[in-house]
PDB file of C-alpha atoms in Angstrom:
ATOM      1  CA  MET A   1       7.736 -26.262   1.654  1.00 51.00           C
ATOM      2  CA  GLU A   2       9.966 -28.963   0.262  1.00 49.00           C
ATOM      3  CA  HIS A   3      12.170 -28.012  -2.689  1.00 46.00           C
ATOM      4  CA  ILE A   4      11.532 -30.833  -5.175  1.00 51.00           C
ATOM      5  CA  GLY A   5      13.492 -29.342  -8.075  1.00 59.00           C
ATOM      6  CA  TRP A   6      17.001 -29.993  -6.701  1.00 63.00           C
ATOM      7  CA  ARG A   7      18.171 -33.527  -5.962  1.00 76.00           C
ATOM      8  CA  PRO A   8      21.386 -33.702  -3.889  1.00 76.00           C
ATOM      9  CA  SER A   9      24.032 -36.279  -4.675  1.00 80.00           C
ATOM     10  CA  VAL A  10      25.259 -38.635  -1.945  1.00 83.00           C
ATOM     11  CA  ASN A  11      28.358 -36.476  -1.409  1.00 84.00           C
ATOM     12  CA  GLU A  12      26.310 -33.266  -1.232  1.00 85.00           C
ATOM     13  CA  ARG A  13      23.927 -34.798   1.285  1.00 85.00           C
ATOM     14  CA  GLU A  14      26.790 -36.033   3.475  1.00 86.00           C
ATOM     15  CA  PHE A  15      28.546 -32.663   3.276  1.00 89.00           C
ATOM     16  CA  ILE A  16      25.451 -30.737   4.414  1.00 88.00           C
ATOM     17  CA  GLU A  17      24.656 -33.170   7.240  1.00 86.00           C
ATOM     18  CA  THR A  18      28.272 -33.347   8.470  1.00 87.00           C
ATOM     19  CA  ALA A  19      28.566 -29.550   8.472  1.00 88.00           C
ATOM     20  CA  LEU A  20      25.338 -29.242  10.480  1.00 88.00           C
ATOM     21  CA  GLN A  21      26.761 -31.509  13.157  1.00 86.00           C
ATOM     22  CA  SER A  22      29.450 -28.851  13.661  1.00 85.00           C
ATOM     23  CA  ASP A  23      26.864 -26.018  13.700  1.00 84.00           C
ATOM     24  CA  LEU A  24      27.915 -24.920  10.224  1.00 86.00           C
ATOM     25  CA  ARG A  25      25.639 -24.301   7.269  1.00 90.00           C
ATOM     26  CA  VAL A  26      26.395 -24.083   3.562  1.00 87.00           C
ATOM     27  CA  ASP A  27      25.617 -20.339   3.450  1.00 89.00           C
ATOM     28  CA  GLY A  28      27.753 -19.561   6.525  1.00 89.00           C
ATOM     29  CA  ARG A  29      24.941 -19.105   9.061  1.00 91.00           C
ATOM     30  CA  HIS A  30      24.672 -20.728  12.460  1.00 90.00           C
ATOM     31  CA  SER A  31      21.775 -23.052  13.254  1.00 90.00           C
ATOM     32  CA  PHE A  32      19.366 -20.397  14.530  1.00 92.00           C
ATOM     33  CA  ASP A  33      20.227 -17.494  12.237  1.00 93.00           C
ATOM     34  CA  PHE A  34      17.712 -16.127   9.734  1.00 95.00           C
ATOM     35  CA  ARG A  35      18.814 -15.014   6.299  1.00 94.00           C
ATOM     36  CA  LYS A  36      18.752 -11.311   5.477  1.00 95.00           C
ATOM     37  CA  LEU A  37      15.172 -10.018   5.418  1.00 96.00           C
ATOM     38  CA  ARG A  38      14.096  -7.152   3.171  1.00 96.00           C
ATOM     39  CA  ILE A  39      10.536  -5.749   3.213  1.00 95.00           C
ATOM     40  CA  SER A  40       9.372  -3.167   0.673  1.00 93.00           C
ATOM     41  CA  PHE A  41       6.051  -1.877  -0.631  1.00 93.00           C
ATOM     42  CA  GLY A  42       4.522  -0.999  -3.978  1.00 88.00           C
ATOM     43  CA  ARG A  43       2.859   2.276  -4.914  1.00 87.00           C
ATOM     44  CA  GLU A  44      -0.639   0.915  -4.313  1.00 88.00           C
ATOM     45  CA  ASP A  45      -2.047   0.218  -0.860  1.00 90.00           C
ATOM     46  CA  GLY A  46      -1.901  -3.423   0.111  1.00 93.00           C
ATOM     47  CA  SER A  47       1.076  -4.464  -2.013  1.00 94.00           C
ATOM     48  CA  SER A  48       4.288  -5.822  -0.523  1.00 95.00           C
ATOM     49  CA  GLU A  49       7.530  -7.426  -1.618  1.00 95.00           C
ATOM     50  CA  VAL A  50       9.585  -9.670   0.661  1.00 96.00           C
ATOM     51  CA  GLN A  51      13.037 -11.083   0.089  1.00 96.00           C
ATOM     52  CA  LEU A  52      14.327 -13.666   2.545  1.00 95.00           C
ATOM     53  CA  GLY A  53      17.752 -14.623   1.300  1.00 93.00           C
ATOM     54  CA  GLU A  54      17.160 -15.888  -2.233  1.00 93.00           C
ATOM     55  CA  THR A  55      13.433 -16.420  -1.636  1.00 94.00           C
ATOM     56  CA  HIS A  56      11.291 -13.724  -3.211  1.00 95.00           C
ATOM     57  CA  VAL A  57       7.521 -13.289  -2.658  1.00 95.00           C
ATOM     58  CA  LEU A  58       5.005 -10.612  -3.694  1.00 95.00           C
ATOM     59  CA  GLY A  59       1.820  -9.993  -1.715  1.00 96.00           C
ATOM     60  CA  TYR A  60      -1.266  -8.141  -2.920  1.00 96.00           C
ATOM     61  CA  VAL A  61      -4.547  -7.510  -1.070  1.00 96.00           C
ATOM     62  CA  THR A  62      -7.941  -6.701  -2.585  1.00 95.00           C
ATOM     63  CA  ALA A  63     -11.467  -6.521  -1.177  1.00 94.00           C
ATOM     64  CA  GLN A  64     -15.027  -6.644  -2.447  1.00 94.00           C
ATOM     65  CA  LEU A  65     -18.511  -6.577  -0.939  1.00 93.00           C
ATOM     66  CA  VAL A  66     -20.147 -10.011  -0.687  1.00 93.00           C
ATOM     67  CA  GLN A  67     -22.932 -11.743   1.210  1.00 93.00           C
ATOM     68  CA  PRO A  68     -21.667 -13.222   4.503  1.00 92.00           C
ATOM     69  CA  TYR A  69     -21.819 -16.853   5.548  1.00 91.00           C
ATOM     70  CA  ARG A  70     -25.086 -17.789   7.223  1.00 91.00           C
ATOM     71  CA  ASP A  71     -23.434 -18.965  10.434  1.00 91.00           C
ATOM     72  CA  ARG A  72     -21.426 -15.716  10.697  1.00 91.00           C
ATOM     73  CA  PRO A  73     -23.684 -12.900   9.457  1.00 92.00           C
ATOM     74  CA  ASN A  74     -21.684 -10.169  11.253  1.00 93.00           C
ATOM     75  CA  GLU A  75     -18.221 -11.118   9.994  1.00 94.00           C
ATOM     76  CA  GLY A  76     -16.281 -10.484   6.817  1.00 94.00           C
ATOM     77  CA  THR A  77     -14.045 -13.090   5.217  1.00 93.00           C
ATOM     78  CA  LEU A  78     -10.320 -13.537   4.631  1.00 94.00           C
ATOM     79  CA  ALA A  79      -8.874 -15.866   1.988  1.00 93.00           C
ATOM     80  CA  ILE A  80      -5.292 -16.688   1.006  1.00 93.00           C
ATOM     81  CA  PHE A  81      -4.363 -17.631  -2.576  1.00 91.00           C
ATOM     82  CA  THR A  82      -0.910 -18.660  -3.764  1.00 89.00           C
ATOM     83  CA  GLU A  83       0.556 -18.714  -7.254  1.00 84.00           C
ATOM     84  CA  PHE A  84       3.615 -20.827  -8.043  1.00 82.00           C
ATOM     85  CA  SER A  85       5.281 -19.805 -11.281  1.00 74.00           C
ATOM     86  CA  PRO A  86       7.790 -21.997 -13.178  1.00 69.00           C
ATOM     87  CA  MET A  87       9.925 -18.858 -13.212  1.00 70.00           C
ATOM     88  CA  ALA A  88      10.387 -19.287  -9.458  1.00 66.00           C
ATOM     89  CA  ASP A  89      11.281 -22.956  -9.650  1.00 69.00           C
ATOM     90  CA  PRO A  90      11.382 -25.342 -12.646  1.00 62.00           C
ATOM     91  CA  ALA A  91       9.607 -27.915 -10.465  1.00 65.00           C
ATOM     92  CA  PHE A  92       6.491 -25.704 -10.343  1.00 65.00           C
ATOM     93  CA  GLU A  93       3.989 -26.427 -13.094  1.00 65.00           C
ATOM     94  CA  PRO A  94       1.631 -23.800 -14.550  1.00 66.00           C
ATOM     95  CA  GLY A  95      -2.106 -24.246 -14.258  1.00 63.00           C
ATOM     96  CA  ARG A  96      -3.995 -25.586 -11.274  1.00 65.00           C
ATOM     97  CA  PRO A  97      -2.347 -25.178  -7.836  1.00 63.00           C
ATOM     98  CA  GLY A  98      -0.291 -28.191  -6.807  1.00 68.00           C
ATOM     99  CA  GLU A  99       0.007 -29.746  -3.361  1.00 74.00           C
ATOM    100  CA  SER A 100       2.800 -27.360  -2.347  1.00 75.00           C
ATOM    101  CA  ALA A 101       0.724 -24.287  -3.247  1.00 77.00           C
ATOM    102  CA  ILE A 102      -2.312 -25.613  -1.382  1.00 81.00           C
ATOM    103  CA  GLU A 103      -0.261 -26.501   1.689  1.00 85.00           C
ATOM    104  CA  LEU A 104       1.422 -23.078   1.725  1.00 86.00           C
ATOM    105  CA  GLY A 105      -1.938 -21.314   1.584  1.00 87.00           C
ATOM    106  CA  ARG A 106      -3.380 -23.472   4.353  1.00 90.00           C
ATOM    107  CA  VAL A 107      -0.493 -22.921   6.756  1.00 90.00           C
ATOM    108  CA  ILE A 108      -0.615 -19.131   6.334  1.00 92.00           C
ATOM    109  CA  ASP A 109      -4.422 -19.101   6.437  1.00 90.00           C
ATOM    110  CA  ARG A 110      -4.452 -21.110   9.663  1.00 90.00           C
ATOM    111  CA  GLY A 111      -2.005 -18.769  11.377  1.00 89.00           C
ATOM    112  CA  LEU A 112      -3.974 -15.659  10.364  1.00 89.00           C
ATOM    113  CA  ARG A 113      -7.602 -16.715  10.708  1.00 85.00           C
ATOM    114  CA  GLU A 114      -7.529 -19.064  13.697  1.00 84.00           C
ATOM    115  CA  SER A 115      -5.567 -16.516  15.726  1.00 88.00           C
ATOM    116  CA  ARG A 116      -8.184 -13.849  14.854  1.00 90.00           C
ATOM    117  CA  ALA A 117      -5.383 -11.490  13.859  1.00 93.00           C
ATOM    118  CA  VAL A 118      -7.686  -9.492  11.577  1.00 94.00           C
ATOM    119  CA  ASP A 119     -10.906  -8.158  13.115  1.00 94.00           C
ATOM    120  CA  MET A 120     -13.575  -9.806  10.972  1.00 93.00           C
ATOM    121  CA  GLU A 121     -16.503  -8.002  12.620  1.00 94.00           C
ATOM    122  CA  SER A 122     -15.100  -4.631  11.541  1.00 93.00           C
ATOM    123  CA  LEU A 123     -15.597  -5.799   7.936  1.00 93.00           C
ATOM    124  CA  CYS A 124     -19.373  -5.987   8.358  1.00 92.00           C
ATOM    125  CA  VAL A 125     -21.426  -3.302   6.571  1.00 91.00           C
ATOM    126  CA  VAL A 126     -24.999  -4.635   6.830  1.00 88.00           C
ATOM    127  CA  ALA A 127     -25.407  -7.720   9.017  1.00 89.00           C
ATOM    128  CA  GLY A 128     -26.492 -10.729   7.007  1.00 87.00           C
ATOM    129  CA  LYS A 129     -26.325  -8.870   3.680  1.00 90.00           C
ATOM    130  CA  HIS A 130     -23.080  -7.030   2.984  1.00 92.00           C
ATOM    131  CA  VAL A 131     -19.575  -7.680   4.332  1.00 93.00           C
ATOM    132  CA  TRP A 132     -16.099  -7.096   2.979  1.00 94.00           C
ATOM    133  CA  SER A 133     -14.311 -10.141   1.579  1.00 95.00           C
ATOM    134  CA  VAL A 134     -10.543  -9.638   1.817  1.00 95.00           C
ATOM    135  CA  ARG A 135      -8.341 -11.614  -0.558  1.00 95.00           C
ATOM    136  CA  VAL A 136      -4.554 -12.010  -0.225  1.00 95.00           C
ATOM    137  CA  ASP A 137      -2.703 -13.123  -3.363  1.00 94.00           C
ATOM    138  CA  LEU A 138       0.832 -14.384  -2.863  1.00 94.00           C
ATOM    139  CA  HIS A 139       3.049 -14.704  -5.939  1.00 92.00           C
ATOM    140  CA  ILE A 140       6.213 -16.787  -5.584  1.00 90.00           C
ATOM    141  CA  LEU A 141       8.908 -15.153  -7.724  1.00 90.00           C
ATOM    142  CA  ASP A 142      11.918 -17.165  -6.554  1.00 91.00           C
ATOM    143  CA  ASN A 143      12.077 -20.270  -4.380  1.00 89.00           C
ATOM    144  CA  GLY A 144      15.275 -20.164  -2.372  1.00 90.00           C
ATOM    145  CA  GLY A 145      13.757 -22.238   0.433  1.00 89.00           C
ATOM    146  CA  ASN A 146      11.418 -21.595   3.375  1.00 93.00           C
ATOM    147  CA  LEU A 147       8.512 -20.226   1.364  1.00 93.00           C
ATOM    148  CA  ILE A 148       6.191 -20.363   4.378  1.00 94.00           C
ATOM    149  CA  ASP A 149       7.997 -17.709   6.417  1.00 96.00           C
ATOM    150  CA  ALA A 150       8.581 -15.380   3.456  1.00 96.00           C
ATOM    151  CA  ALA A 151       4.965 -15.669   2.243  1.00 95.00           C
ATOM    152  CA  ASN A 152       3.637 -15.150   5.763  1.00 96.00           C
ATOM    153  CA  ILE A 153       5.606 -11.909   6.117  1.00 97.00           C
ATOM    154  CA  ALA A 154       4.464 -10.764   2.659  1.00 96.00           C
ATOM    155  CA  ALA A 155       0.816 -11.406   3.593  1.00 96.00           C
ATOM    156  CA  LEU A 156       1.089  -9.518   6.891  1.00 96.00           C
ATOM    157  CA  ALA A 157       2.924  -6.586   5.297  1.00 96.00           C
ATOM    158  CA  ALA A 158       0.310  -6.291   2.554  1.00 96.00           C
ATOM    159  CA  LEU A 159      -2.602  -6.534   5.015  1.00 96.00           C
ATOM    160  CA  SER A 160      -1.009  -3.897   7.258  1.00 95.00           C
ATOM    161  CA  THR A 161      -0.856  -1.342   4.438  1.00 94.00           C
ATOM    162  CA  PHE A 162      -4.174  -2.189   2.770  1.00 95.00           C
ATOM    163  CA  ARG A 163      -7.047   0.315   2.977  1.00 94.00           C
ATOM    164  CA  ARG A 164     -10.587  -0.537   1.953  1.00 92.00           C
ATOM    165  CA  PRO A 165     -13.045   2.049   0.570  1.00 90.00           C
ATOM    166  CA  GLU A 166     -15.245   3.899   3.044  1.00 90.00           C
ATOM    167  CA  CYS A 167     -18.928   3.075   2.644  1.00 88.00           C
ATOM    168  CA  THR A 168     -22.226   4.286   4.121  1.00 86.00           C
ATOM    169  CA  VAL A 169     -25.679   2.772   4.341  1.00 84.00           C
ATOM    170  CA  GLY A 170     -28.727   4.709   3.170  1.00 78.00           C
ATOM    171  CA  GLY A 171     -31.713   4.534   0.856  1.00 73.00           C
ATOM    172  CA  ASP A 172     -35.417   4.283   1.668  1.00 71.00           C
ATOM    173  CA  ASP A 173     -35.008   0.911   3.363  1.00 71.00           C
ATOM    174  CA  GLY A 174     -31.729   1.782   5.034  1.00 67.00           C
ATOM    175  CA  GLN A 175     -30.063  -1.188   3.322  1.00 73.00           C
ATOM    176  CA  GLN A 176     -28.487   0.467   0.291  1.00 82.00           C
ATOM    177  CA  VAL A 177     -24.690   0.538   0.445  1.00 85.00           C
ATOM    178  CA  ILE A 178     -22.807   3.470  -1.074  1.00 82.00           C
ATOM    179  CA  VAL A 179     -19.096   2.878  -1.700  1.00 85.00           C
ATOM    180  CA  HIS A 180     -17.220   6.190  -1.711  1.00 86.00           C
ATOM    181  CA  ASP A 181     -14.387   7.039  -4.053  1.00 85.00           C
ATOM    182  CA  PRO A 182     -11.002   7.422  -2.291  1.00 84.00           C
ATOM    183  CA  GLU A 183     -10.876  11.043  -3.454  1.00 86.00           C
ATOM    184  CA  VAL A 184     -14.168  11.754  -1.675  1.00 86.00           C
ATOM    185  CA  ARG A 185     -13.540   9.906   1.570  1.00 88.00           C
ATOM    186  CA  ASP A 186     -10.283   8.486   2.853  1.00 90.00           C
ATOM    187  CA  PRO A 187     -10.112   4.673   2.699  1.00 91.00           C
ATOM    188  CA  LEU A 188      -9.967   2.786   6.007  1.00 92.00           C
ATOM    189  CA  PRO A 189      -7.164   0.470   7.161  1.00 94.00           C
ATOM    190  CA  LEU A 190      -7.891  -3.020   8.420  1.00 94.00           C
ATOM    191  CA  THR A 191      -8.084  -3.588  12.173  1.00 94.00           C
ATOM    192  CA  ILE A 192      -5.190  -5.939  12.958  1.00 94.00           C
ATOM    193  CA  HIS A 193      -4.921  -7.052  16.587  1.00 94.00           C
ATOM    194  CA  HIS A 194      -1.500  -8.722  16.405  1.00 94.00           C
ATOM    195  CA  MET A 195       1.097 -10.069  13.962  1.00 95.00           C
ATOM    196  CA  PRO A 196       1.229 -13.895  13.803  1.00 96.00           C
ATOM    197  CA  ILE A 197       4.752 -14.600  12.511  1.00 96.00           C
ATOM    198  CA  ALA A 198       5.601 -18.004  11.014  1.00 96.00           C
ATOM    199  CA  VAL A 199       8.999 -19.424  12.004  1.00 96.00           C
ATOM    200  CA  THR A 200      10.032 -22.658  10.280  1.00 96.00           C
ATOM    201  CA  PHE A 201      12.511 -25.236  11.604  1.00 95.00           C
ATOM    202  CA  ALA A 202      14.080 -28.135   9.698  1.00 92.00           C
ATOM    203  CA  TYR A 203      15.069 -31.383  11.431  1.00 91.00           C
ATOM    204  CA  PHE A 204      18.012 -33.575  10.490  1.00 87.00           C
ATOM    205  CA  GLY A 205      19.287 -36.942  11.604  1.00 78.00           C
ATOM    206  CA  GLU A 206      16.964 -38.378  14.226  1.00 75.00           C
ATOM    207  CA  GLY A 207      15.543 -34.969  15.069  1.00 73.00           C
ATOM    208  CA  ASN A 208      18.488 -33.982  17.258  1.00 80.00           C
ATOM    209  CA  ILE A 209      19.810 -31.394  14.754  1.00 87.00           C
ATOM    210  CA  VAL A 210      17.560 -28.393  14.189  1.00 92.00           C
ATOM    211  CA  VAL A 211      18.001 -25.263  12.070  1.00 93.00           C
ATOM    212  CA  VAL A 212      15.760 -22.264  11.463  1.00 95.00           C
ATOM    213  CA  ASP A 213      14.907 -20.783   8.039  1.00 96.00           C
ATOM    214  CA  PRO A 214      16.156 -23.680   5.843  1.00 94.00           C
ATOM    215  CA  THR A 215      17.453 -23.028   2.324  1.00 92.00           C
ATOM    216  CA  TYR A 216      16.274 -25.074  -0.656  1.00 90.00           C
ATOM    217  CA  LYS A 217      19.363 -27.303  -0.348  1.00 90.00           C
ATOM    218  CA  GLU A 218      18.646 -27.964   3.321  1.00 91.00           C
ATOM    219  CA  GLU A 219      14.991 -28.681   2.508  1.00 90.00           C
ATOM    220  CA  ALA A 220      16.085 -31.357   0.043  1.00 88.00           C
ATOM    221  CA  VAL A 221      18.090 -33.095   2.785  1.00 89.00           C
ATOM    222  CA  MET A 222      15.947 -32.501   5.889  1.00 89.00           C
ATOM    223  CA  GLY A 223      14.082 -35.319   7.596  1.00 87.00           C
ATOM    224  CA  GLY A 224      11.123 -33.177   8.664  1.00 88.00           C
ATOM    225  CA  ARG A 225       9.852 -29.658   9.222  1.00 90.00           C
ATOM    226  CA  MET A 226       7.895 -27.749  11.861  1.00 93.00           C
ATOM    227  CA  THR A 227       6.364 -24.297  11.503  1.00 94.00           C
ATOM    228  CA  ALA A 228       5.378 -22.388  14.635  1.00 94.00           C
ATOM    229  CA  THR A 229       3.269 -19.262  14.172  1.00 95.00           C
ATOM    230  CA  ILE A 230       3.781 -16.945  17.158  1.00 95.00           C
ATOM    231  CA  ASN A 231       3.156 -13.263  17.824  1.00 93.00           C
ATOM    232  CA  SER A 232       5.420 -10.807  19.646  1.00 91.00           C
ATOM    233  CA  ASN A 233       3.534 -11.446  22.901  1.00 90.00           C
ATOM    234  CA  GLY A 234       4.658 -15.071  22.835  1.00 90.00           C
ATOM    235  CA  ASP A 235       1.160 -16.400  22.060  1.00 92.00           C
ATOM    236  CA  ILE A 236       1.241 -19.601  19.986  1.00 93.00           C
ATOM    237  CA  CYS A 237      -1.194 -19.145  17.083  1.00 92.00           C
ATOM    238  CA  SER A 238      -0.597 -22.454  15.300  1.00 91.00           C
ATOM    239  CA  ILE A 239       1.905 -25.294  14.934  1.00 91.00           C
ATOM    240  CA  GLN A 240       2.337 -27.559  11.951  1.00 90.00           C
ATOM    241  CA  LYS A 241       4.759 -30.471  11.658  1.00 87.00           C
ATOM    242  CA  ALA A 242       5.228 -31.980   8.221  1.00 79.00           C
ATOM    243  CA  GLY A 243       7.045 -35.213   7.457  1.00 73.00           C
ATOM    244  CA  GLY A 244       9.724 -37.136   9.273  1.00 70.00           C
ATOM    245  CA  GLU A 245       9.742 -39.064  12.520  1.00 69.00           C
ATOM    246  CA  GLY A 246       8.541 -37.866  15.876  1.00 76.00           C
ATOM    247  CA  VAL A 247      10.436 -35.113  17.692  1.00 80.00           C
ATOM    248  CA  MET A 248      11.055 -35.023  21.441  1.00 84.00           C
ATOM    249  CA  SER A 249       8.938 -32.554  23.410  1.00 86.00           C
ATOM    250  CA  SER A 250      12.087 -30.884  24.769  1.00 89.00           C
ATOM    251  CA  VAL A 251      13.188 -30.088  21.184  1.00 89.00           C
ATOM    252  CA  VAL A 252       9.744 -28.701  20.345  1.00 90.00           C
ATOM    253  CA  MET A 253       9.819 -26.460  23.439  1.00 93.00           C
ATOM    254  CA  GLN A 254      13.289 -25.221  22.487  1.00 93.00           C
ATOM    255  CA  CYS A 255      11.999 -24.357  19.003  1.00 93.00           C
ATOM    256  CA  LEU A 256       9.035 -22.465  20.460  1.00 95.00           C
ATOM    257  CA  ARG A 257      11.332 -20.363  22.655  1.00 95.00           C
ATOM    258  CA  ILE A 258      13.523 -19.527  19.656  1.00 95.00           C
ATOM    259  CA  ALA A 259      10.461 -18.808  17.508  1.00 95.00           C
ATOM    260  CA  SER A 260       9.182 -16.324  20.091  1.00 95.00           C
ATOM    261  CA  VAL A 261      12.435 -14.355  19.899  1.00 95.00           C
ATOM    262  CA  LYS A 262      12.476 -14.451  16.081  1.00 96.00           C
ATOM    263  CA  ALA A 263       8.814 -13.365  15.902  1.00 96.00           C
ATOM    264  CA  THR A 264       9.550 -10.311  18.041  1.00 95.00           C
ATOM    265  CA  ASP A 265      12.511  -9.371  15.845  1.00 95.00           C
ATOM    266  CA  ILE A 266      10.585  -9.810  12.562  1.00 96.00           C
ATOM    267  CA  THR A 267       7.581  -7.871  13.925  1.00 95.00           C
ATOM    268  CA  SER A 268       9.906  -4.994  14.841  1.00 95.00           C
ATOM    269  CA  LYS A 269      11.434  -4.968  11.335  1.00 94.00           C
ATOM    270  CA  MET A 270       7.995  -5.033   9.722  1.00 93.00           C
ATOM    271  CA  LYS A 271       6.640  -2.176  11.843  1.00 93.00           C
ATOM    272  CA  LYS A 272       9.746  -0.127  11.066  1.00 93.00           C
ATOM    273  CA  ALA A 273       9.260  -0.695   7.315  1.00 92.00           C
ATOM    274  CA  ILE A 274       5.570   0.266   7.569  1.00 90.00           C
ATOM    275  CA  GLN A 275       6.423   3.389   9.563  1.00 89.00           C
ATOM    276  CA  GLN A 276       8.937   4.481   6.914  1.00 87.00           C
ATOM    277  CA  LEU A 277       6.255   3.943   4.265  1.00 81.00           C
ATOM    278  CA  ARG A 278       3.850   6.247   6.133  1.00 73.00           C
ATOM    279  CA  VAL A 279       6.467   8.956   6.614  1.00 69.00           C
ATOM    280  CA  ARG A 280       7.270   9.168   2.871  1.00 61.00           C
ATOM    281  CA  PRO A 281       3.827  10.355   1.653  1.00 54.00           C
ATOM    282  CA  ALA A 282       3.725  13.017   4.392  1.00 49.00           C
ATOM    283  CA  ALA A 283       7.162  14.264   3.349  1.00 48.00           C
ATOM    284  CA  MET A 284       6.080  14.322  -0.301  1.00 44.00           C
ATOM    285  CA  ARG A 285       2.962  16.360   0.548  1.00 40.00           C
ATOM    286  CA  LYS A 286       5.047  18.856   2.489  1.00 42.00           C
ATOM    287  CA  HIS A 287       7.478  19.140  -0.440  1.00 41.00           C
ATOM    288  CA  ASN A 288       4.613  19.745  -2.891  1.00 41.00           C
ATOM    289  CA  GLN A 289       3.192  22.489  -0.668  1.00 41.00           C
ATOM    290  CA  CYS A 290       6.512  24.263  -0.665  1.00 40.00           C
TER     291      CYS A 290
END
């Protein structure tokens, strides 16, 4: 996502580009280093908070029973919604979603849905009549650059900890759906087959200088951007290139190799954070029993 709120001067642009030629970045990182990643969770299931450097995103998942699409009567639905607040960036305007918000939602949606990361058939209750519609809301709290990667991680973290209500089918016609209270029956987690991780690269010059996880200052100077969504198995889920001139295939292949390594590392960090979240409630229950 391009940072349109900050306009670099000629000297600032030259400084950033000259430093990149020497494999130096304004924040001290090397070309293929990510900023510090922090993943945390709220008290409610399906809520996450991700900080990637100065970029800050909240994710929240909800679900409701709806009628399925006619061409897919046995599958639930998954939708991504983004909210850009002026608090995150003065360039963001309140009201209807702008182009940046729509693009962000589409990139994350493509990586999640087209890769079939979430099992949609497991969301079916009564074929053709009742399925679960899962909604992911992403709130941008601070735009420090590279919103795509931070929002993608926030969406995955929230989906991984979300639990939908248990429901049964009964009634005289066998079509009546009964949604059980969480205190009566334990809610069910979503079936997630793999974690499609978005890794964004920024191109400079004639595409011969590449960096990963660009800051908002680098986004204002970059000539183009490519986001590769890859899971820890090395499977390419989606690729999107936005803006700039063409990039040589050898550079694209190099980016995909780097993205595969980064995806494995981020997946490991996310699973560790989720595991720590699951250990805490068990420890609290044990403490209460004592």
